[in-house]
PDB file of C-alpha atoms and ligand atoms in Angstrom:
ATOM      1  CA  MET Z  13       0.003  -0.205   0.056  1.00  0.00           C
ATOM      2  CA  ASN Z  14       1.293   3.639  -0.717  1.00  0.00           C
ATOM      3  CA  GLU Z  15       1.975   5.791   2.229  1.00  0.00           C
ATOM      4  CA  CYS Z  16       2.976   8.879   0.357  1.00  0.00           C
ATOM      5  CA  ILE Z  17       0.864  11.615   1.392  1.00  0.00           C
ATOM      6  CA  PHE Z  18       1.683  13.383  -1.895  1.00  0.00           C
ATOM      7  CA  CYS Z  19       0.268  10.477  -3.863  1.00  0.00           C
ATOM      8  CA  LYS Z  20      -2.856  10.565  -1.543  1.00  0.00           C
ATOM      9  CA  MET Z  21      -3.230  14.406  -2.341  1.00  0.00           C
ATOM     10  CA  VAL Z  22      -2.976  13.519  -6.054  1.00  0.00           C
ATOM     11  CA  GLU Z  23      -5.661  10.931  -5.115  1.00  0.00           C
ATOM     12  CA  LYS Z  24      -7.847  13.468  -3.543  1.00  0.00           C
ATOM     13  CA  LYS Z  25      -7.870  11.268  -0.558  1.00  0.00           C
ATOM     14  CA  ILE Z  26      -6.285  14.307   1.251  1.00  0.00           C
ATOM     15  CA  PRO Z  27      -7.610  17.834   0.812  1.00  0.00           C
ATOM     16  CA  VAL Z  28      -5.281  20.634  -0.639  1.00  0.00           C
ATOM     17  CA  GLU Z  29      -5.884  24.243  -1.668  1.00  0.00           C
ATOM     18  CA  ILE Z  30      -5.057  23.558  -5.572  1.00  0.00           C
ATOM     19  CA  VAL Z  31      -3.282  26.130  -7.331  1.00  0.00           C
ATOM     20  CA  ASP Z  32      -2.826  24.649 -10.554  1.00  0.00           C
ATOM     21  CA  GLU Z  33      -3.334  20.916 -11.793  1.00  0.00           C
ATOM     22  CA  ASP Z  34      -3.446  18.888 -15.124  1.00  0.00           C
ATOM     23  CA  GLU Z  35      -3.455  15.610 -16.172  1.00  0.00           C
ATOM     24  CA  ASP Z  36       0.734  15.009 -15.250  1.00  0.00           C
ATOM     25  CA  ILE Z  37       1.131  17.656 -12.323  1.00  0.00           C
ATOM     26  CA  LEU Z  38      -0.400  19.241  -9.180  1.00  0.00           C
ATOM     27  CA  ALA Z  39       0.278  22.505  -7.769  1.00  0.00           C
ATOM     28  CA  PHE Z  40      -1.109  23.450  -3.913  1.00  0.00           C
ATOM     29  CA  LYS Z  41      -0.505  25.537  -0.702  1.00  0.00           C
ATOM     30  CA  ASP Z  42       2.188  24.581   1.562  1.00  0.00           C
ATOM     31  CA  ILE Z  43       0.120  23.859   4.990  1.00  0.00           C
ATOM     32  CA  LYS Z  44       3.079  25.670   6.773  1.00  0.00           C
ATOM     33  CA  PRO Z  45       3.940  28.544   4.537  1.00  0.00           C
ATOM     34  CA  GLN Z  46       7.170  29.917   5.123  1.00  0.00           C
ATOM     35  CA  ALA Z  47       6.578  33.069   3.196  1.00  0.00           C
ATOM     36  CA  PRO Z  48       3.473  34.939   2.141  1.00  0.00           C
ATOM     37  CA  ILE Z  49       3.365  33.032  -1.195  1.00  0.00           C
ATOM     38  CA  HIS Z  50       4.291  29.159  -0.488  1.00  0.00           C
ATOM     39  CA  VAL Z  51       3.292  26.700  -3.210  1.00  0.00           C
ATOM     40  CA  LEU Z  52       4.215  23.092  -3.895  1.00  0.00           C
ATOM     41  CA  VAL Z  53       4.710  21.681  -7.650  1.00  0.00           C
ATOM     42  CA  ILE Z  54       4.520  17.936  -7.568  1.00  0.00           C
ATOM     43  CA  PRO Z  55       4.552  15.402 -10.428  1.00  0.00           C
ATOM     44  CA  LYS Z  56       1.496  13.125 -10.218  1.00  0.00           C
ATOM     45  CA  ILE Z  57       3.382  10.050 -10.601  1.00  0.00           C
ATOM     46  CA  HIS Z  58       5.414   9.448  -7.707  1.00  0.00           C
ATOM     47  CA  ILE Z  59       9.085  10.223  -8.557  1.00  0.00           C
ATOM     48  CA  PRO Z  60      10.643  10.073  -5.028  1.00  0.00           C
ATOM     49  CA  SER Z  61      13.633  12.838  -5.396  1.00  0.00           C
ATOM     50  CA  ILE Z  62      15.616  14.834  -7.832  1.00  0.00           C
ATOM     51  CA  THR Z  63      18.121  12.446  -8.372  1.00  0.00           C
ATOM     52  CA  SER Z  64      15.407  10.031  -9.516  1.00  0.00           C
ATOM     53  CA  ILE Z  65      14.746  11.883 -12.610  1.00  0.00           C
ATOM     54  CA  THR Z  66      15.600  10.336 -15.811  1.00  0.00           C
ATOM     55  CA  LYS Z  67      14.979  11.546 -19.786  1.00  0.00           C
ATOM     56  CA  GLU Z  68      11.788   9.574 -19.350  1.00  0.00           C
ATOM     57  CA  HIS Z  69      10.024  12.404 -17.263  1.00  0.00           C
ATOM     58  CA  SER Z  70      11.429  15.175 -19.581  1.00  0.00           C
ATOM     59  CA  ARG Z  71       7.845  16.071 -20.354  1.00  0.00           C
ATOM     60  CA  ILE Z  72       6.606  16.341 -16.938  1.00  0.00           C
ATOM     61  CA  MET Z  73       9.729  18.607 -15.654  1.00  0.00           C
ATOM     62  CA  MET Z  74       8.879  20.947 -18.536  1.00  0.00           C
ATOM     63  CA  LYS Z  75       5.189  20.926 -17.318  1.00  0.00           C
ATOM     64  CA  ILE Z  76       6.439  21.450 -13.946  1.00  0.00           C
ATOM     65  CA  ILE Z  77       8.297  24.599 -15.171  1.00  0.00           C
ATOM     66  CA  LYS Z  78       5.426  26.111 -17.017  1.00  0.00           C
ATOM     67  CA  SER Z  79       3.194  25.734 -13.936  1.00  0.00           C
ATOM     68  CA  ILE Z  80       5.579  27.693 -11.908  1.00  0.00           C
ATOM     69  CA  GLN Z  81       6.032  30.242 -14.406  1.00  0.00           C
ATOM     70  CA  ASN Z  82       2.289  30.588 -14.586  1.00  0.00           C
ATOM     71  CA  ILE Z  83       1.795  30.513 -10.670  1.00  0.00           C
ATOM     72  CA  ALA Z  84       4.267  33.172 -10.591  1.00  0.00           C
ATOM     73  CA  LYS Z  85       1.971  35.264 -12.683  1.00  0.00           C
ATOM     74  CA  LYS Z  86      -0.994  34.725 -10.938  1.00  0.00           C
ATOM     75  CA  THR Z  87       0.472  35.085  -7.720  1.00  0.00           C
ATOM     76  CA  ASP Z  88       1.933  38.152  -8.568  1.00  0.00           C
ATOM     77  CA  ILE Z  89       5.246  37.759  -7.956  1.00  0.00           C
ATOM     78  CA  ILE Z  90       7.091  37.578 -11.133  1.00  0.00           C
ATOM     79  CA  ASP Z  91       8.207  40.854 -11.023  1.00  0.00           C
ATOM     80  CA  SER Z  92       8.870  40.868  -7.509  1.00  0.00           C
ATOM     81  CA  GLY Z  93      11.106  37.781  -7.418  1.00  0.00           C
ATOM     82  CA  PHE Z  94      10.680  34.555  -5.841  1.00  0.00           C
ATOM     83  CA  ARG Z  95      12.775  31.200  -5.010  1.00  0.00           C
ATOM     84  CA  ILE Z  96      12.345  27.657  -6.307  1.00  0.00           C
ATOM     85  CA  VAL Z  97      13.688  25.055  -3.899  1.00  0.00           C
ATOM     86  CA  VAL Z  98      14.182  21.158  -4.038  1.00  0.00           C
ATOM     87  CA  ASN Z  99      15.337  19.767  -0.659  1.00  0.00           C
ATOM     88  CA  ASN Z 100      17.020  16.661  -1.327  1.00  0.00           C
ATOM     89  CA  GLY Z 101      17.790  14.011   0.862  1.00  0.00           C
ATOM     90  CA  GLU Z 102      18.651  14.202   5.013  1.00  0.00           C
ATOM     91  CA  ASN Z 103      21.332  17.191   5.236  1.00  0.00           C
ATOM     92  CA  ALA Z 104      18.300  19.122   3.156  1.00  0.00           C
ATOM     93  CA  GLY Z 105      15.707  18.296   5.297  1.00  0.00           C
ATOM     94  CA  GLN Z 106      13.702  16.756   2.914  1.00  0.00           C
ATOM     95  CA  ALA Z 107      10.323  15.378   4.916  1.00  0.00           C
ATOM     96  CA  VAL Z 108       8.228  13.818   2.105  1.00  0.00           C
ATOM     97  CA  ASP Z 109       9.519  11.419  -0.629  1.00  0.00           C
ATOM     98  CA  HIS Z 110       7.827  12.399  -3.516  1.00  0.00           C
ATOM     99  CA  LEU Z 111       9.668  15.128  -5.679  1.00  0.00           C
ATOM    100  CA  HIS Z 112       8.519  18.564  -5.051  1.00  0.00           C
ATOM    101  CA  PHE Z 113       9.481  21.939  -6.016  1.00  0.00           C
ATOM    102  CA  HIS Z 114       8.799  24.658  -3.130  1.00  0.00           C
ATOM    103  CA  ILE Z 115       7.648  28.342  -4.755  1.00  0.00           C
ATOM    104  CA  LEU Z 116       8.309  31.240  -2.257  1.00  0.00           C
ATOM    105  CA  GLY Z 117       7.799  34.707  -2.557  1.00  0.00           C
ATOM    106  CA  GLY Z 118       6.066  37.641  -1.732  1.00  0.00           C
ATOM    107  CA  ARG Z 119       8.979  38.992   0.937  1.00  0.00           C
ATOM    108  CA  SER Z 120      12.536  39.476   0.505  1.00  0.00           C
ATOM    109  CA  LEU Z 121      14.396  35.941   1.100  1.00  0.00           C
ATOM    110  CA  LYS Z 122      17.735  35.697   2.569  1.00  0.00           C
ATOM    111  CA  TRP Z 123      21.183  34.085   1.005  1.00  0.00           C
ATOM    112  CA  PRO Z 124      22.389  31.922   1.993  1.00  0.00           C
ATOM    113  CA  PRO Z 125      19.529  29.811   3.084  1.00  0.00           C
ATOM    114  CA  GLY Z 126      20.110  28.191   6.756  1.00  0.00           C
TER     115      GLY Z 126
HETATM  116  P1  LIG X   3      10.124  19.099   2.241  1.00  0.00           P
HETATM  117  O1  LIG X   3      10.697  19.263   3.342  1.00  0.00           O
HETATM  118  O2  LIG X   3      10.899  19.764   1.173  1.00  0.00           O
HETATM  119  O3  LIG X   3      10.037  17.861   2.110  1.00  0.00           O
HETATM  120  O4  LIG X   3       8.692  20.012   2.135  1.00  0.00           O
HETATM  121  C1  LIG X   3       7.468  19.116   2.415  1.00  0.00           C
HETATM  122  C2  LIG X   3       6.633  20.201   2.401  1.00  0.00           C
HETATM  123  O5  LIG X   3       5.424  19.808   2.329  1.00  0.00           O
HETATM  124  C3  LIG X   3       6.679  21.279   3.798  1.00  0.00           C
HETATM  125  O6  LIG X   3       6.619  22.317   3.691  1.00  0.00           O
HETATM  126  C4  LIG X   3       4.935  20.848   4.639  1.00  0.00           C
HETATM  127  O7  LIG X   3       4.674  21.876   5.251  1.00  0.00           O
HETATM  128  C5  LIG X   3       4.340  20.136   3.427  1.00  0.00           C
HETATM  129  N1  LIG X   3       3.579  19.310   3.785  1.00  0.00           N
HETATM  130  C6  LIG X   3       3.574  18.536   4.415  1.00  0.00           C
HETATM  131  N2  LIG X   3       1.923  18.279   4.891  1.00  0.00           N
HETATM  132  C7  LIG X   3       1.376  18.842   3.993  1.00  0.00           C
HETATM  133  C8  LIG X   3      -0.177  19.064   3.615  1.00  0.00           C
HETATM  134  N3  LIG X   3      -1.241  17.922   4.009  1.00  0.00           N
HETATM  135  N4  LIG X   3      -0.796  19.819   2.763  1.00  0.00           N
HETATM  136  C9  LIG X   3       0.187  21.090   2.350  1.00  0.00           C
HETATM  137  N5  LIG X   3       1.168  20.936   2.275  1.00  0.00           N
HETATM  138  C10 LIG X   3       1.912  20.148   3.307  1.00  0.00           C
HETATM  139 ZN1  LIG X   4       4.170  10.145  -3.785  1.00  0.00          ZN
END
């Protein structure tokens, strides 16, 4: 049985506030926002992490990039700037083992990150 919480969101078994969706990707508001705009974009298929991406995922990855562009426009952070974060593995604090792209914006973001 699949225990992945993001797969459950895709299956609509866990409610999320959807920002963008098509047959391959889902974007939803992060439940614990770290910035005024904090959206997660995920592939609908279970890809564990960025290191698991292969050439076969090219179309889905392009769709994720297009979705990020659309969300940045829709949430009005396209001109002010925003950050895309992909945590990978233990040292980065990856908590959910289903590939996800954080979109963070709506405030000035510090660099380097903690
Ligand atoms: P990461 O630490 O990069 O694996 O990020 C996982 C993200 O998923 C965190 O920012 C969480 O706040 C978010 N998250 C966990 N559960 C939910 C949920 N039920 N709805 C929306 N976001 C969630
Ligand atoms: Zn999953």
